[in-house]
Each structure stands twice: as structure tokens, then as C-alpha cells.
mmCIF file of C-alpha atoms in Angstrom:
data_model
loop_
_atom_site.group_PDB
_atom_site.id
_atom_site.type_symbol
_atom_site.label_atom_id
_atom_site.label_comp_id
_atom_site.label_asym_id
_atom_site.label_seq_id
_atom_site.Cartn_x
_atom_site.Cartn_y
_atom_site.Cartn_z
ATOM 1 C CA UNK J 298 144.073 136.555 42.338
ATOM 2 C CA UNK J 299 143.530 136.974 45.892
ATOM 3 C CA UNK J 300 141.834 140.464 45.381
ATOM 4 C CA UNK J 301 139.339 138.656 43.083
ATOM 5 C CA UNK J 302 138.540 136.052 45.361
ATOM 6 C CA UNK J 303 138.084 138.549 48.237
ATOM 7 C CA UNK J 304 136.026 140.662 46.304
ATOM 8 C CA UNK J 305 133.716 137.916 45.423
ATOM 9 C CA UNK J 306 133.217 136.386 49.072
ATOM 10 C CA UNK J 307 132.201 140.136 49.793
ATOM 11 C CA UNK J 308 129.186 139.827 47.689
ATOM 12 C CA UNK J 309 128.057 136.378 49.415
ATOM 13 C CA UNK J 310 125.725 136.415 52.415
ATOM 14 C CA UNK J 311 127.614 134.291 55.071
ATOM 15 C CA UNK J 312 127.849 133.883 58.856
ATOM 16 C CA UNK J 313 130.018 136.673 60.464
ATOM 17 C CA UNK J 314 132.564 134.270 61.019
ATOM 18 C CA UNK J 315 133.103 133.333 57.735
ATOM 19 C CA UNK J 316 132.895 136.641 55.857
ATOM 20 C CA UNK J 317 136.473 137.197 54.759
ATOM 21 C CA UNK J 318 138.763 134.993 52.278
ATOM 22 C CA UNK J 319 141.091 134.185 55.248
ATOM 23 C CA UNK J 320 138.072 133.032 57.641
ATOM 24 C CA UNK J 321 136.855 130.664 54.521
ATOM 25 C CA UNK J 322 140.229 129.383 53.751
ATOM 26 C CA UNK J 323 140.989 128.754 57.476
ATOM 27 C CA UNK J 324 137.798 126.792 57.833
ATOM 28 C CA UNK J 325 138.643 124.792 54.564
ATOM 29 C CA UNK J 326 142.167 123.986 55.908
ATOM 30 C CA UNK J 327 140.268 122.864 59.324
ATOM 31 C CA UNK J 328 138.479 120.372 57.243
ATOM 32 C CA UNK J 329 141.512 118.442 55.985
ATOM 33 C CA UNK J 330 141.682 115.062 56.994
ATOM 34 C CA UNK J 331 137.933 114.692 57.280
ATOM 35 C CA UNK J 332 136.516 111.996 55.056
ATOM 36 C CA UNK J 333 133.964 113.000 52.236
ATOM 37 C CA UNK J 334 132.426 109.883 52.480
ATOM 38 C CA UNK J 335 131.481 110.199 55.959
ATOM 39 C CA UNK J 336 129.636 113.317 55.485
ATOM 40 C CA UNK J 337 125.811 114.126 54.975
ATOM 41 C CA UNK J 338 124.052 116.522 53.229
ATOM 42 C CA UNK J 339 121.080 118.063 55.035
ATOM 43 C CA UNK J 340 118.489 120.541 53.928
ATOM 44 C CA UNK J 341 116.385 122.926 55.994
ATOM 45 C CA UNK J 342 112.991 122.189 55.130
ATOM 46 C CA UNK J 343 111.337 125.411 53.594
ATOM 47 C CA UNK J 344 108.045 126.521 52.046
ATOM 48 C CA UNK J 345 107.281 129.788 50.374
ATOM 49 C CA UNK J 346 106.527 132.743 52.331
ATOM 50 C CA UNK J 347 102.956 133.473 52.414
ATOM 51 C CA UNK J 348 103.758 137.365 52.519
ATOM 52 C CA UNK J 349 106.308 137.138 49.604
ATOM 53 C CA UNK J 350 106.356 134.323 47.210
ATOM 54 C CA UNK J 351 109.740 134.979 46.308
ATOM 55 C CA UNK J 352 111.193 134.265 49.386
ATOM 56 C CA UNK J 353 111.459 130.956 51.398
ATOM 57 C CA UNK J 354 110.994 130.608 55.168
ATOM 58 C CA UNK J 355 111.839 127.397 57.329
ATOM 59 C CA UNK J 356 108.685 125.139 57.155
ATOM 60 C CA UNK J 357 107.394 124.149 60.776
ATOM 61 C CA UNK J 358 107.095 121.844 62.336
ATOM 62 C CA UNK J 359 109.710 119.703 60.064
ATOM 63 C CA UNK J 360 112.640 122.846 60.641
ATOM 64 C CA UNK J 361 111.997 122.643 64.629
ATOM 65 C CA UNK J 362 112.630 118.862 64.486
ATOM 66 C CA UNK J 363 115.617 119.146 62.465
ATOM 67 C CA UNK J 364 117.217 121.743 64.691
ATOM 68 C CA UNK J 365 116.229 119.802 67.504
ATOM 69 C CA UNK J 366 118.011 116.898 66.442
ATOM 70 C CA UNK J 367 121.225 118.699 65.369
ATOM 71 C CA UNK J 368 121.220 120.640 68.999
ATOM 72 C CA UNK J 369 121.002 117.219 70.691
ATOM 73 C CA UNK J 370 123.117 115.348 68.385
ATOM 74 C CA UNK J 371 120.461 112.986 67.375
ATOM 75 C CA UNK J 372 119.710 111.231 64.183
ATOM 76 C CA UNK J 373 118.758 113.549 61.719
ATOM 77 C CA UNK J 374 115.276 113.158 60.033
ATOM 78 C CA UNK J 375 115.113 111.325 57.082
ATOM 79 C CA UNK J 376 112.925 114.053 55.456
ATOM 80 C CA UNK J 377 116.167 116.552 55.921
ATOM 81 C CA UNK J 378 118.193 114.132 53.729
ATOM 82 C CA UNK J 379 116.021 114.510 50.537
ATOM 83 C CA UNK J 380 116.907 116.985 48.119
ATOM 84 C CA UNK J 381 114.016 118.860 46.641
ATOM 85 C CA UNK J 382 116.182 119.680 43.351
ATOM 86 C CA UNK J 383 116.141 115.912 42.716
ATOM 87 C CA UNK J 384 112.892 114.793 44.287
ATOM 88 C CA UNK J 385 114.466 113.082 46.918
#
């Protein structure tokens, strides 16, 4: 089972710090005790890439505003809390 899961993680594009099953499981263990009710999902605002409509890129200036809020531990803009999949 470990080999299958490890192989599956190799097909994902992740941050280098989470590029192995061991790293992912350590991250998951570090989340123990975190109350899911206190978590929020945020989305990076994106737009279709003008050079390649099959890709998306960070939508500016909204993305810049979101990154600034994260860096400064400030309130997240409401626009980043809306899911485009559900229309908000």
C-alpha cells in the first residue's frame, strides 16, 4: 500500500517540502489537534492566461491584495473566500 501511495504522490506537483509521502504524512500529523471548524478555505483569484487559454494565472490586483493580507496576518479579503465552483 505504501508503494502505491508513494507512487501516486510522485505524479502530483507539490511544494518541494511536501514532495514525498513521508513529508505529507508528517504534515498531516502536525495538523492533529487543529479544529476544522476554525479553518477557512481561501482561493487565489485567477484569470485565463491571455497567451494560453488552457492555463490560469493570478488575477491582479486581487491576488496581490490576498498575498499582502497573508504576509501581514491581516483579514483575508472576502473575494478570496468565495468559491468559483459554487458561485460564491
